Short mmCIF file of C-alpha atoms in Angstrom, two decimals:
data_model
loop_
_atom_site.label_atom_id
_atom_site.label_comp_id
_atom_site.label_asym_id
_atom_site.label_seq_id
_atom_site.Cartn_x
_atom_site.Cartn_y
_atom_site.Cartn_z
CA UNK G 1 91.74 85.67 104.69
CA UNK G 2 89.31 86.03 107.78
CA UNK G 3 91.66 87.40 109.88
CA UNK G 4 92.13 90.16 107.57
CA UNK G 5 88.94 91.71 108.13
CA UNK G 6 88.93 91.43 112.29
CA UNK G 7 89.53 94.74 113.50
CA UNK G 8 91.86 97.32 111.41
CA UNK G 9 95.56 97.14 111.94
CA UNK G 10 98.21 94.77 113.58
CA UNK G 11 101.10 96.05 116.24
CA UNK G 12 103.44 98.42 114.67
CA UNK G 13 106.74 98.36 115.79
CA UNK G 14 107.11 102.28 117.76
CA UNK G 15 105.17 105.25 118.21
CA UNK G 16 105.46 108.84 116.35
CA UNK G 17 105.75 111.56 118.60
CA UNK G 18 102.78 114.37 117.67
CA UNK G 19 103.49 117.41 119.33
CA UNK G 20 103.63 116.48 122.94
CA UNK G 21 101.39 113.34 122.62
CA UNK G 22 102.97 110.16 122.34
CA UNK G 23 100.67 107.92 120.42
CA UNK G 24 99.84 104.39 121.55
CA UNK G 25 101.97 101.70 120.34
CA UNK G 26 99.80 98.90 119.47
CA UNK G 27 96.70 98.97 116.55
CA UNK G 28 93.75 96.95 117.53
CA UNK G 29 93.08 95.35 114.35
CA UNK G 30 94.37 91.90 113.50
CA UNK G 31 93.26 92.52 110.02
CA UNK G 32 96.45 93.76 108.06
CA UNK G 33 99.43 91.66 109.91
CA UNK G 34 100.12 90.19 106.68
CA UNK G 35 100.17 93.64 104.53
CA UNK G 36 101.87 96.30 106.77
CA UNK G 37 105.11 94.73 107.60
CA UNK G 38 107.02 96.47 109.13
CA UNK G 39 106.41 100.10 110.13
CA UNK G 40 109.28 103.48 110.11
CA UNK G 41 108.32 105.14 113.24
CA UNK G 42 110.68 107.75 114.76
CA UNK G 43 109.69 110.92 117.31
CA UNK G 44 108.70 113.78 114.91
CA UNK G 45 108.22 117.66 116.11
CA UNK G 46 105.27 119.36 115.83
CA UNK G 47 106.68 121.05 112.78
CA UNK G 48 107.80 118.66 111.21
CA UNK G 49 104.10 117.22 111.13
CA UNK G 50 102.64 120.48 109.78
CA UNK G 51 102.03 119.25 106.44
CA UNK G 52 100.32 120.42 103.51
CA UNK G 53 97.11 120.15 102.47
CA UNK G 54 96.86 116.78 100.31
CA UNK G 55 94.21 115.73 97.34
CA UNK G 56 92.35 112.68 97.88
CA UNK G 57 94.79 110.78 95.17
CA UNK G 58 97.69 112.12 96.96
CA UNK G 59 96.77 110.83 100.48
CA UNK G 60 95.77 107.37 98.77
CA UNK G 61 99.13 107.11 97.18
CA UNK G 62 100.72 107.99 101.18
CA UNK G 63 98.52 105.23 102.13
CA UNK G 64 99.40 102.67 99.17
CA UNK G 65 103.22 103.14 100.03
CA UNK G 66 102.62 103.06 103.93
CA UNK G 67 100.75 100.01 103.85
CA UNK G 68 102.61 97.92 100.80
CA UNK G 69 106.19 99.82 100.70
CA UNK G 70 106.68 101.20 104.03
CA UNK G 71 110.14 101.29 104.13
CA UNK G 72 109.40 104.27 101.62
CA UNK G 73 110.04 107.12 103.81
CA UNK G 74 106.39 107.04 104.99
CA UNK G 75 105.89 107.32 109.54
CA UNK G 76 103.10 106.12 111.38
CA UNK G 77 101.14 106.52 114.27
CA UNK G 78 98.49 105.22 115.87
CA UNK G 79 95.31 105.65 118.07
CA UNK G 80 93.08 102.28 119.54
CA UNK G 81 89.76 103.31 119.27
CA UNK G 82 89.11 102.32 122.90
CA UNK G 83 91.58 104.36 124.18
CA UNK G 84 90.23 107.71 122.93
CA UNK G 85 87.69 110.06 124.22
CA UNK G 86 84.24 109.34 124.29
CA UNK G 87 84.10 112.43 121.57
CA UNK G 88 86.66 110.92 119.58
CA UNK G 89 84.97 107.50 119.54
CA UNK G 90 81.57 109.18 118.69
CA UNK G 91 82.96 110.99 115.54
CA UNK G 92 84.35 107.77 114.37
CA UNK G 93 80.85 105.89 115.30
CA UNK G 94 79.16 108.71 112.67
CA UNK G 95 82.02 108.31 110.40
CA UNK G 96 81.37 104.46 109.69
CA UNK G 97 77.56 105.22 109.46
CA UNK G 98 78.43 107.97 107.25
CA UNK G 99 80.71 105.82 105.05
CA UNK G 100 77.98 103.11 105.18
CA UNK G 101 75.32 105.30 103.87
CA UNK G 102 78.00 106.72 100.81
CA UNK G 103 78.64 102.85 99.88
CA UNK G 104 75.31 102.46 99.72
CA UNK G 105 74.20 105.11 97.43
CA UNK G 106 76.90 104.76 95.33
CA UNK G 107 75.69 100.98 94.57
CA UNK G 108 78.95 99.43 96.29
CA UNK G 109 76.68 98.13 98.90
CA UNK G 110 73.70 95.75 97.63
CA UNK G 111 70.23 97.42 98.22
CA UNK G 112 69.15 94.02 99.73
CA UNK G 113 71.73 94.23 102.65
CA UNK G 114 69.91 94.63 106.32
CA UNK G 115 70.99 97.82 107.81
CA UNK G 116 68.50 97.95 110.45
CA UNK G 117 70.65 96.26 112.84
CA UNK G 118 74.28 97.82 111.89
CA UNK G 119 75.98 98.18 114.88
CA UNK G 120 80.02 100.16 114.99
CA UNK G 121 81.94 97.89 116.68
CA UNK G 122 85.41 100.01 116.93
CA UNK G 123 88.86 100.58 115.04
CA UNK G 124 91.49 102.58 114.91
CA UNK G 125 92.66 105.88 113.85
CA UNK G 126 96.04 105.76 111.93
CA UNK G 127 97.75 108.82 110.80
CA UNK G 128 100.65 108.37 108.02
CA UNK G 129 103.08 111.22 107.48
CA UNK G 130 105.56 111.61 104.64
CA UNK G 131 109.16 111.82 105.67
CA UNK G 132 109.74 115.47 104.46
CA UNK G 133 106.40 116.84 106.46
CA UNK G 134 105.14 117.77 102.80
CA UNK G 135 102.04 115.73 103.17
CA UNK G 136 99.84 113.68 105.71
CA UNK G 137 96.97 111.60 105.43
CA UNK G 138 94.23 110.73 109.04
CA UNK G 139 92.40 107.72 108.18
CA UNK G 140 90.12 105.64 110.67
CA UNK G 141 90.20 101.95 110.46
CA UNK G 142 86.50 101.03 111.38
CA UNK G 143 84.58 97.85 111.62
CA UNK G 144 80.84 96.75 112.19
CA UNK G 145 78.55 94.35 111.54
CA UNK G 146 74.82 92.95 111.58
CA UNK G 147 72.37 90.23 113.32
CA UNK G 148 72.71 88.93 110.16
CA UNK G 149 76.30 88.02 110.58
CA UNK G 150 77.31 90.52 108.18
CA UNK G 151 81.08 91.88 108.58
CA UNK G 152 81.82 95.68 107.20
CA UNK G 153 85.25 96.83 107.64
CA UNK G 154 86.40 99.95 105.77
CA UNK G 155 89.08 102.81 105.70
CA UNK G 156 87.63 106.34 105.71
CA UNK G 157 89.68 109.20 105.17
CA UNK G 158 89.02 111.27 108.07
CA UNK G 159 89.04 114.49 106.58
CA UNK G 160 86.48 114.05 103.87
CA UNK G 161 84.78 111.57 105.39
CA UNK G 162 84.89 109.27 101.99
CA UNK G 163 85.61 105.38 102.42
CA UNK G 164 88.58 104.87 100.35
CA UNK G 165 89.24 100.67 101.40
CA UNK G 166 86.25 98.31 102.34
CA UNK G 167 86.68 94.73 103.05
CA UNK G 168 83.07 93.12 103.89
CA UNK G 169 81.39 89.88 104.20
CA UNK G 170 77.74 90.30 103.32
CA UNK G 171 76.14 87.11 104.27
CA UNK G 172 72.69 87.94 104.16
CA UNK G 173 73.13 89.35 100.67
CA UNK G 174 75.87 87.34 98.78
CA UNK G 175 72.92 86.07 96.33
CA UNK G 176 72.79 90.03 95.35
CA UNK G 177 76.46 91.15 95.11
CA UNK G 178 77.41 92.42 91.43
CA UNK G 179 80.66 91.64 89.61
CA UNK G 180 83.79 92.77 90.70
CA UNK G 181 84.06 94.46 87.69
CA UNK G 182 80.63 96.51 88.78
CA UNK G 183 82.10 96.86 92.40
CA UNK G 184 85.37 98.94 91.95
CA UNK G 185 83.81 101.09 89.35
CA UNK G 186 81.16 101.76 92.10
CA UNK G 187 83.58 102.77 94.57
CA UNK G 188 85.94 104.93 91.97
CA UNK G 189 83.55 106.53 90.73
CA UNK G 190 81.83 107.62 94.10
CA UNK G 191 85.04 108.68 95.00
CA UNK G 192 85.21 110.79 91.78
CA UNK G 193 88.83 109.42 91.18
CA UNK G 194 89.98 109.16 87.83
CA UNK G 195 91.23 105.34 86.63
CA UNK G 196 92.80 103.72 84.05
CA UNK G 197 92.16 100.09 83.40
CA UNK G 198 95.29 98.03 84.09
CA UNK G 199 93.35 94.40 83.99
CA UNK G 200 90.29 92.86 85.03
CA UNK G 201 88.77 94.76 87.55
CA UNK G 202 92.26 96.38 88.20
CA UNK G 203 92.64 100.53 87.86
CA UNK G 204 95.41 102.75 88.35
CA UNK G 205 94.41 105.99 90.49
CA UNK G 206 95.69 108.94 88.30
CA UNK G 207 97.80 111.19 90.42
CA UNK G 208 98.36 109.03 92.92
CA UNK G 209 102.06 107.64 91.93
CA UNK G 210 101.02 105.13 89.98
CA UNK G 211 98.82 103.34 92.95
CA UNK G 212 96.94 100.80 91.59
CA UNK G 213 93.47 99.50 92.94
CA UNK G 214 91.65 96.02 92.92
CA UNK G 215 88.35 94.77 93.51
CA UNK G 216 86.78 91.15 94.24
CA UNK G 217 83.96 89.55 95.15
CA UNK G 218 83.26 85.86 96.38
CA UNK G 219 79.96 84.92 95.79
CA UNK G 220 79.53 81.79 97.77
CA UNK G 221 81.19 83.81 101.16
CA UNK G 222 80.08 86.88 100.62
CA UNK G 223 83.09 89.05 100.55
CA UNK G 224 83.25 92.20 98.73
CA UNK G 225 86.46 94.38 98.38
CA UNK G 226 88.59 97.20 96.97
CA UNK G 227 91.77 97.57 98.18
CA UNK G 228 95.31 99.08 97.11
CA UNK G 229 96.92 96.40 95.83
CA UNK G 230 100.90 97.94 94.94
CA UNK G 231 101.80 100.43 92.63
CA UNK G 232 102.04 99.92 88.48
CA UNK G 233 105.72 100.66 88.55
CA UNK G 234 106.70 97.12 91.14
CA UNK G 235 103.43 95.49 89.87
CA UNK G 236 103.89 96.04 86.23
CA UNK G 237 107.38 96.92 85.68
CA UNK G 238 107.44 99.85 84.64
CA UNK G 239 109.66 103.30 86.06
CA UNK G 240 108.24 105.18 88.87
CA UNK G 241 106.22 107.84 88.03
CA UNK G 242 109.01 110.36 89.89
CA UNK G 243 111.92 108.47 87.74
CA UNK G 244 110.03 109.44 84.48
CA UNK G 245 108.99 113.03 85.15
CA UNK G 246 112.70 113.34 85.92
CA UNK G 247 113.67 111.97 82.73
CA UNK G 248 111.47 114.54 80.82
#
């Protein structure tokens, strides 16, 4: 599981066209070669990527089937870190210490963590576009860490500047993590989503197509996380929430 947390996203296989910009190919993060797969991408038009403004559950249930489904009619594109402007790179610097200082006060981050020597270390920006062009979803893959040997990777939707996905490793404060009961209620609530309780520390997102959130946490590591973990119609069995509404 280290390599999961080392630097965002793995290659994807293609680049979307935006507008007139062709993307980079490659993501600089190792961290999710084992969960994203493989990757749609195919050269979209500039309409085709105007897309509608999306709710926070909405662009977390674009992400859920981009990341665990993404042969579901979901395109990618995405932007190294290193090989944007130095603007570009700035905003994303403030958006990790943003999203570091929102973990914190919502109590997803222990109060006994070391921030004093936080340092952004880099990422990637990943934009995810439903097929039709109804909806789209900028998130920033971004990773830092301490003196202290302390790891902090996180997703942050770039629009709202919320952290929707952290993965750490808090070394120099593992003997103060909570439960991980404790830790995805933290990061819900902040959020202000709405849950329902599937299993231990297990919630489905309400409005988000049935995505379905876990937390953990590892006390003799360190690690801390809340991820998307599938959806409750593959993970539990049941009909899609589409399939259902059609039904009625």
């Amino acid at each position: 599981m280290k390599c999961l947390r080392k630097w965002g996203l793995p290659l994807l296989t293609g680049a979307v066209v935006l507008g007139t910009v062709l993307l980079p190919r490659q993501i600089s993060a190792l961290r999710d070669r084992q969960i994203l797969g493989t990757v749609h991408m195919e050269p979209m038009t500039a309409e085709e990527l105007a897309a509608g403004e999306a709710s926070l559950p909405e662009k977390l249930e674009l992400l859920g089937r981009a990341i665990r489904y993404p042969e579901l009619d979901v395109y990618s594109a995405a932007q190294p870190l290193e090989e944007a402007e130095e603007h570009t790179r700035a905003q994303a610097e403030a958006a990790f210490l943003q999203g570091i200082e929102k973990l914190a006060e919502w109590g997803v981050l222990p109060e006994e963590l070391d921030r004093t020597t936080l340092a952004f270390q880099g990422g990637s920006r990943v934009v995810y576009v439903q097929a039709d062009g109804s909806l789209a979803a900028s998130m920033l893959y971004l990773q830092g860490g301490t003196d202290h040997r302390d790891d902090l990777w996180m997703v942050v939707d770039e629009d709202t500047g919320l952290p929707v996905w952290i993965d750490c490793t808090l070394r120099s404060a593992r003997d103060s993590l909570g439960t991980a009961e404790e830790l995805g209620q933290a990061l819900c609530g902040g959020l202000g989503l709405e849950t329902r309780q599937r299993g231990p520390a297990v919630w489905e997102v309400e409005g988000a197509g049935g995505l379905v959130y876990s937390a953990s946490v590892e006390g003799r590591s360190g690690r801390i996380s809340v991820e998307p973990l599938g959806f409750a119609w593959d993970l539990f069995g049941e009909e899609p929430a589409s399939h259902a509404a059609e039904a009625k």
